[in-house]
XYZ file of C-alpha atoms in Angstrom:
431
model
C 6.433 1.032 -3.113
C 10.185 1.644 -3.280
C 9.655 4.213 -6.055
C 6.959 5.991 -4.032
C 9.204 6.106 -0.964
C 11.915 7.861 -3.013
C 9.580 10.619 -4.247
C 9.931 14.038 -2.627
C 6.942 16.043 -3.873
C 3.250 15.214 -4.208
C 3.480 15.810 -7.960
C 6.290 13.285 -8.335
C 4.327 10.706 -6.336
C 1.252 11.190 -8.530
C 3.350 10.716 -11.697
C 4.723 7.435 -10.336
C 1.199 6.324 -9.428
C -0.249 7.200 -12.850
C 2.611 5.379 -14.570
C 2.101 2.287 -12.398
C -1.679 2.135 -12.901
C -1.260 2.788 -16.625
C 1.258 -0.008 -17.212
C 0.227 -2.721 -14.739
C -2.679 -5.129 -14.902
C -5.980 -4.569 -13.119
C -5.116 -7.280 -10.596
C -1.720 -5.748 -9.739
C -3.137 -2.221 -9.409
C -5.998 -3.313 -7.133
C -3.578 -5.369 -5.009
C -1.381 -2.269 -4.576
C -4.448 -0.179 -3.666
C -5.517 -2.728 -1.051
C -2.018 -2.692 0.456
C -1.948 1.116 0.652
C -5.384 1.140 2.306
C -4.320 -1.565 4.757
C -1.272 0.508 5.740
C -3.421 3.701 6.032
C -0.992 5.284 3.588
C -2.120 8.824 2.537
C -1.024 7.941 -1.018
C -3.980 5.530 -1.174
C -6.200 8.543 -1.973
C -4.380 9.680 -5.183
C -3.851 6.016 -6.065
C -7.628 5.416 -5.902
C -8.215 8.496 -8.085
C -5.796 7.096 -10.674
C -7.556 3.719 -10.565
C -10.956 5.357 -11.220
C -9.521 6.821 -14.454
C -8.197 3.487 -15.748
C -10.090 2.003 -18.745
C -10.734 -1.248 -16.841
C -12.132 0.475 -13.706
C -15.264 -1.010 -12.146
C -16.717 0.661 -9.076
C -16.283 -1.421 -5.914
C -18.367 -0.927 -2.793
C -15.555 -2.221 -0.544
C -12.844 0.016 -2.026
C -15.055 3.117 -2.013
C -15.994 2.529 1.628
C -12.340 1.982 2.624
C -11.233 5.194 0.892
C -14.090 7.173 2.484
C -13.089 5.877 5.932
C -9.422 6.785 5.344
C -10.409 10.310 4.236
C -12.501 10.724 7.394
C -9.680 9.409 9.593
C -7.262 11.902 7.982
C -9.620 14.806 8.732
C -11.002 15.238 5.194
C -14.638 14.905 6.254
C -16.023 16.904 3.324
C -14.216 14.793 0.725
C -15.348 11.617 2.491
C -19.003 12.606 2.459
C -18.751 13.778 -1.144
C -17.309 10.396 -2.182
C -20.149 8.581 -0.405
C -22.911 10.720 -1.954
C -21.351 10.505 -5.445
C -21.051 6.737 -5.138
C -24.728 6.370 -4.221
C -25.856 8.730 -7.001
C -23.672 7.363 -9.801
C -23.169 3.657 -9.128
C -26.078 2.297 -7.068
C -29.373 1.454 -8.709
C -31.435 -0.354 -6.068
C -32.166 -0.271 -2.347
C -30.346 -3.579 -1.840
C -27.194 -2.138 -3.455
C -27.381 0.943 -1.199
C -27.876 -1.308 1.836
C -24.809 -3.352 0.903
C -22.756 -0.143 0.538
C -23.888 1.012 3.995
C -22.782 -2.338 5.423
C -19.337 -1.900 3.877
C -19.192 1.671 5.221
C -20.046 0.419 8.723
C -17.261 -2.180 8.519
C -14.678 0.267 7.110
C -15.403 3.092 9.566
C -15.616 0.831 12.642
C -12.305 -0.866 11.737
C -10.661 2.585 11.931
C -12.219 3.320 15.316
C -14.813 5.743 13.895
C -17.684 4.131 15.788
C -19.926 7.228 15.840
C -19.902 7.533 12.048
C -20.434 3.773 11.744
C -23.503 4.112 13.973
C -24.779 6.915 11.708
C -24.729 4.514 8.761
C -26.460 1.874 10.890
C -29.194 4.361 11.771
C -29.763 5.054 8.047
C -29.696 1.346 7.256
C -32.221 0.179 9.871
C -35.373 1.563 8.150
C -34.404 -0.189 4.883
C -35.858 -3.566 3.998
C -32.895 -5.891 3.649
C -32.948 -8.445 0.865
C -30.469 -10.924 -0.497
C -28.091 -13.327 1.195
C -25.035 -11.175 0.430
C -26.533 -8.127 2.153
C -27.381 -10.079 5.301
C -23.876 -11.559 5.443
C -22.314 -8.094 5.115
C -24.692 -6.720 7.755
C -23.741 -9.431 10.275
C -20.027 -8.862 9.650
C -20.382 -5.093 10.114
C -22.398 -5.380 13.338
C -19.840 -7.801 14.777
C -16.997 -5.407 13.948
C -18.920 -2.721 15.846
C -19.307 -5.053 18.837
C -23.123 -5.196 18.549
C -23.543 -8.914 19.236
C -27.263 -8.790 20.095
C -28.151 -6.903 16.890
C -25.931 -9.257 14.867
C -27.677 -12.323 16.293
C -31.091 -10.764 15.592
C -30.039 -10.185 11.967
C -28.748 -13.774 11.757
C -32.115 -15.121 12.950
C -33.945 -12.927 10.449
C -31.675 -14.217 7.695
C -32.501 -17.845 8.605
C -36.245 -17.137 8.889
C -36.300 -15.662 5.362
C -34.678 -18.768 3.928
C -31.220 -17.326 3.259
C -28.814 -20.101 4.306
C -25.947 -18.693 6.423
C -22.526 -20.308 6.655
C -20.616 -21.365 9.743
C -18.600 -18.130 9.395
C -21.647 -15.982 10.236
C -22.397 -18.036 13.360
C -18.717 -17.855 14.307
C -18.627 -14.070 13.927
C -21.628 -13.622 16.229
C -20.295 -16.174 18.737
C -16.856 -14.501 18.833
C -18.517 -11.121 19.289
C -20.260 -12.477 22.400
C -17.032 -14.112 23.552
C -15.037 -10.881 23.310
C -17.641 -9.110 25.425
C -17.354 -11.832 28.098
C -20.755 -13.454 27.437
C -19.484 -17.030 27.186
C -22.924 -18.582 27.752
C -24.315 -16.644 24.771
C -21.273 -17.627 22.720
C -21.873 -21.335 23.342
C -25.604 -20.929 22.676
C -24.865 -19.482 19.224
C -22.375 -22.275 18.523
C -25.011 -24.865 19.445
C -27.569 -23.164 17.184
C -25.488 -24.029 14.093
C -26.911 -27.558 14.155
C -30.487 -26.213 14.288
C -29.735 -24.126 11.192
C -28.729 -27.253 9.280
C -24.974 -26.660 9.244
C -23.078 -29.948 9.173
C -20.117 -30.271 11.517
C -17.301 -30.520 9.009
C -13.894 -28.866 9.017
C -15.360 -25.386 8.435
C -17.687 -25.561 11.435
C -14.938 -27.130 13.563
C -12.591 -24.237 12.730
C -15.359 -21.790 13.614
C -15.750 -23.299 17.090
C -11.971 -23.329 17.644
C -11.729 -19.663 16.631
C -14.479 -18.774 19.135
C -12.749 -20.519 22.034
C -9.432 -19.074 20.882
C -10.767 -15.498 21.002
C -11.626 -15.858 24.701
C -8.647 -18.180 25.461
C -10.831 -20.921 26.922
C -8.214 -23.688 26.768
C -10.215 -26.366 28.586
C -13.182 -26.004 26.189
C -10.793 -25.945 23.240
C -9.147 -29.159 24.431
C -12.539 -30.838 24.876
C -13.511 -29.745 21.353
C -10.288 -31.135 19.831
C -10.962 -34.480 21.520
C -14.525 -34.418 20.179
C -13.149 -33.725 16.680
C -10.889 -36.780 17.005
C -13.897 -38.963 17.904
C -15.838 -37.560 14.938
C -12.761 -38.103 12.718
C -12.561 -34.417 11.809
C -8.884 -33.612 11.333
C -7.546 -30.170 12.354
C -6.836 -27.781 9.476
C -4.129 -25.132 9.100
C -6.605 -22.520 10.339
C -7.522 -24.605 13.375
C -3.828 -25.260 14.071
C -3.187 -21.492 14.066
C -6.250 -20.725 16.227
C -5.231 -23.182 18.941
C -1.519 -22.360 19.108
C -1.982 -18.582 18.864
C -4.189 -18.718 21.961
C -1.384 -20.270 24.069
C 0.253 -17.234 25.689
C 3.059 -19.206 27.378
C 3.970 -20.865 24.085
C 3.867 -17.510 22.283
C 6.243 -15.966 24.842
C 8.670 -18.890 24.420
C 8.736 -18.298 20.653
C 8.910 -14.514 20.912
C 11.797 -14.439 23.364
C 13.901 -17.069 21.501
C 16.046 -17.427 24.605
C 18.926 -19.945 24.760
C 16.741 -22.522 26.510
C 14.275 -22.690 23.588
C 13.128 -26.348 23.349
C 14.327 -28.030 20.155
C 12.126 -31.123 20.323
C 8.429 -31.846 20.782
C 9.190 -33.685 24.027
C 11.207 -30.757 25.350
C 8.457 -28.313 24.384
C 5.709 -30.172 26.255
C 8.020 -30.570 29.250
C 8.768 -26.836 29.188
C 5.087 -25.870 29.026
C 4.312 -28.116 31.977
C 7.125 -26.601 34.037
C 6.160 -22.946 33.611
C 3.322 -21.345 35.572
C 0.625 -21.866 32.963
C -2.756 -23.587 32.806
C -2.202 -27.318 32.341
C -4.480 -27.210 29.310
C -1.809 -25.445 27.213
C 0.553 -28.432 27.346
C -2.402 -30.758 26.757
C -3.501 -28.700 23.742
C -0.059 -28.925 22.161
C 0.060 -32.677 22.840
C -3.377 -33.130 21.262
C -2.261 -31.333 18.092
C 1.010 -33.271 17.971
C -0.981 -36.525 18.119
C -2.549 -35.648 14.750
C -0.395 -35.507 11.625
C -3.078 -34.097 9.292
C -1.679 -30.547 9.232
C 1.917 -31.722 8.796
C 0.939 -34.171 6.041
C -0.652 -31.342 4.050
C 2.333 -29.038 4.630
C 4.831 -31.699 3.441
C 5.239 -32.336 -0.267
C 7.073 -35.378 -1.635
C 8.170 -35.402 -5.285
C 10.645 -37.483 -7.264
C 13.508 -35.140 -6.434
C 12.789 -33.483 -3.100
C 10.891 -33.434 0.164
C 9.528 -29.985 0.958
C 7.935 -28.398 4.029
C 5.682 -25.482 3.046
C 5.241 -22.927 5.852
C 2.876 -20.617 3.983
C -0.343 -19.656 5.856
C 1.139 -20.548 9.266
C 1.672 -18.087 12.114
C 5.121 -17.844 13.728
C 3.965 -19.829 16.777
C 2.554 -22.553 14.524
C 5.741 -22.587 12.418
C 7.839 -23.338 15.500
C 5.672 -26.278 16.607
C 5.281 -27.586 13.046
C 9.050 -27.620 12.491
C 9.630 -29.660 15.639
C 6.905 -32.039 14.453
C 8.490 -32.154 10.981
C 11.921 -33.179 12.313
C 10.301 -36.100 14.153
C 8.498 -37.131 10.957
C 11.447 -37.031 8.517
C 13.695 -39.087 10.829
C 11.939 -42.294 9.924
C 11.399 -41.596 6.196
C 13.539 -42.285 3.138
C 14.769 -38.872 1.980
C 15.017 -37.831 -1.668
C 17.793 -35.891 -3.410
C 17.057 -32.547 -1.761
C 15.322 -31.311 1.398
C 13.811 -27.829 1.556
C 11.754 -25.600 3.842
C 9.689 -22.953 2.030
C 9.112 -19.998 4.343
C 8.507 -17.121 1.906
C 9.856 -13.579 2.088
C 6.993 -12.012 4.047
C 5.050 -10.788 1.005
C 1.678 -11.652 2.594
C 2.627 -10.658 6.127
C 0.954 -7.749 7.921
C 4.296 -6.943 9.585
C 6.907 -5.052 7.601
C 10.658 -5.639 7.848
C 12.527 -8.950 8.201
C 10.170 -11.844 7.295
C 9.255 -13.258 10.697
C 8.566 -16.811 9.527
C 11.880 -17.020 7.653
C 13.779 -15.504 10.579
C 12.241 -17.996 13.030
C 12.829 -20.981 10.727
C 16.486 -20.056 10.252
C 17.025 -19.495 13.978
C 15.455 -22.801 15.050
C 17.236 -24.826 12.361
C 20.600 -23.219 13.127
C 20.222 -24.024 16.825
C 19.462 -27.614 15.864
C 22.718 -27.719 13.888
C 20.784 -28.250 10.667
C 22.617 -28.013 7.301
C 19.678 -26.221 5.641
C 20.771 -22.813 4.349
C 19.112 -19.933 2.513
C 18.976 -20.635 -1.223
C 20.937 -18.261 -3.447
C 18.191 -18.479 -6.091
C 15.147 -18.139 -3.833
C 15.312 -15.953 -0.706
C 12.239 -17.634 0.722
C 13.613 -21.173 0.693
C 16.056 -23.091 2.902
C 17.744 -26.055 1.198
C 20.247 -28.852 1.784
C 21.277 -32.052 0.031
C 19.976 -35.412 1.221
C 23.268 -36.827 2.512
C 23.981 -33.824 4.729
C 20.446 -33.928 6.151
C 20.766 -37.669 6.871
C 24.020 -37.071 8.762
C 22.392 -34.302 10.767
C 19.313 -36.339 11.667
C 21.506 -39.263 12.720
C 23.173 -37.061 15.342
C 19.895 -35.468 16.452
C 18.429 -34.845 19.047
C 20.892 -32.548 20.761
C 21.305 -32.726 24.565
C 18.285 -31.489 26.519
C 18.239 -27.709 26.653
C 19.995 -26.308 29.691
C 20.848 -29.687 31.257
C 24.470 -30.132 30.167
C 25.596 -26.559 29.607
C 26.105 -23.577 31.773
C 24.051 -20.480 30.993
C 27.172 -18.688 29.699
C 28.041 -21.575 27.385
C 24.471 -21.729 26.092
C 24.408 -17.989 25.450
C 27.741 -18.260 23.620
C 26.479 -21.124 21.469
C 23.313 -19.170 20.603
C 25.445 -16.151 19.692
C 27.682 -18.251 17.404
C 24.650 -19.790 15.640
C 23.151 -16.343 15.083
C 26.469 -14.911 13.888
C 26.958 -17.659 11.302
C 23.376 -17.284 10.107
C 23.761 -13.526 9.634
C 27.100 -14.012 7.817
C 25.447 -16.596 5.583
C 22.666 -14.119 4.731
C 25.222 -11.398 3.963
C 27.348 -13.516 1.607
C 24.213 -14.997 0.023
C 22.907 -11.500 -0.773
C 26.361 -10.495 -2.023
C 26.459 -13.430 -4.443
């Protein structure tokens, strides 16, 4: 990407692309193509052309549909339609394969806001006789992306009647589609129908229900569902943790603003949520998640030499709550030689620039007075020796936020923490 950004002419960019595709593995080239398509980068088009000429190239319905949608969005309608017709003529042998390609086209075009073209593909798809579990799953996904909840539910019923077993994800997609349109009664009806379809209420189905309530921010129903999960002994997963916390707008604003009064303990956080003008269920939701240690236990790794907190796959809001929970947990444990927090460098983030998870982790830990610093060998890892961490934890918690300091003093302290963190990053990069 850095080489492409330095190129001046189209010819130079194409040479860089051909060199990359020619020297890298299939996996690396396809990952780069997916990233370019995700960013709607115009260079995704010549990159796809270079990929089609590679000796390992295998035609992909998803990639072809994504490129066709990008061409259409960029105004190259003729090239888009030519790619679609060539793909059908050269790579598709059966009606089921064509139907699956149309499903991928519907999903790709609707995700770029090209709803009229997506409806054109749907009109061509409707007369076809669908067959195969994979085709039905793709059809349901595409219809939900287009906001056609009724048609998606009809397709789901047809899939069940033909003996193709759906997963909880398909029910969740249809339910969320109803929820986004405001039809909460229909959403709950679809959720309830999972049992009739023979889907067992395990962690996957529980996450599906949480994602549905999260999409429409129904905190009271989400809280009731978490309590039901506790009775059924279904522990929240990382996905469920993210769904619940991302739906809490007051909590998200607290994390986003990072003001000097940011709570630095689980007790302070719950107290803060109860004090602001927010539905009471938000504070109750956070308390319910804090009562379970399943997510934290999976994120913590204990080896012979270190204790590690892995923040991969967590949203920024979840990272903040998890870190407060983590500090409470490590206080009463025997620490090993080294303590580390793995936050990554933002490689898998959809947001470019400073890695948000790493930035948040550093800010919260610095405000806590933590000795953990950015590793000179790994820019996605904060580390400290055991003895320094033990000294820090012995003096923690700090005074309640805003109770013993004036606003000016608090602002000054926050500024000093941030200044030292930035200086530490600078000298670390220099080394």
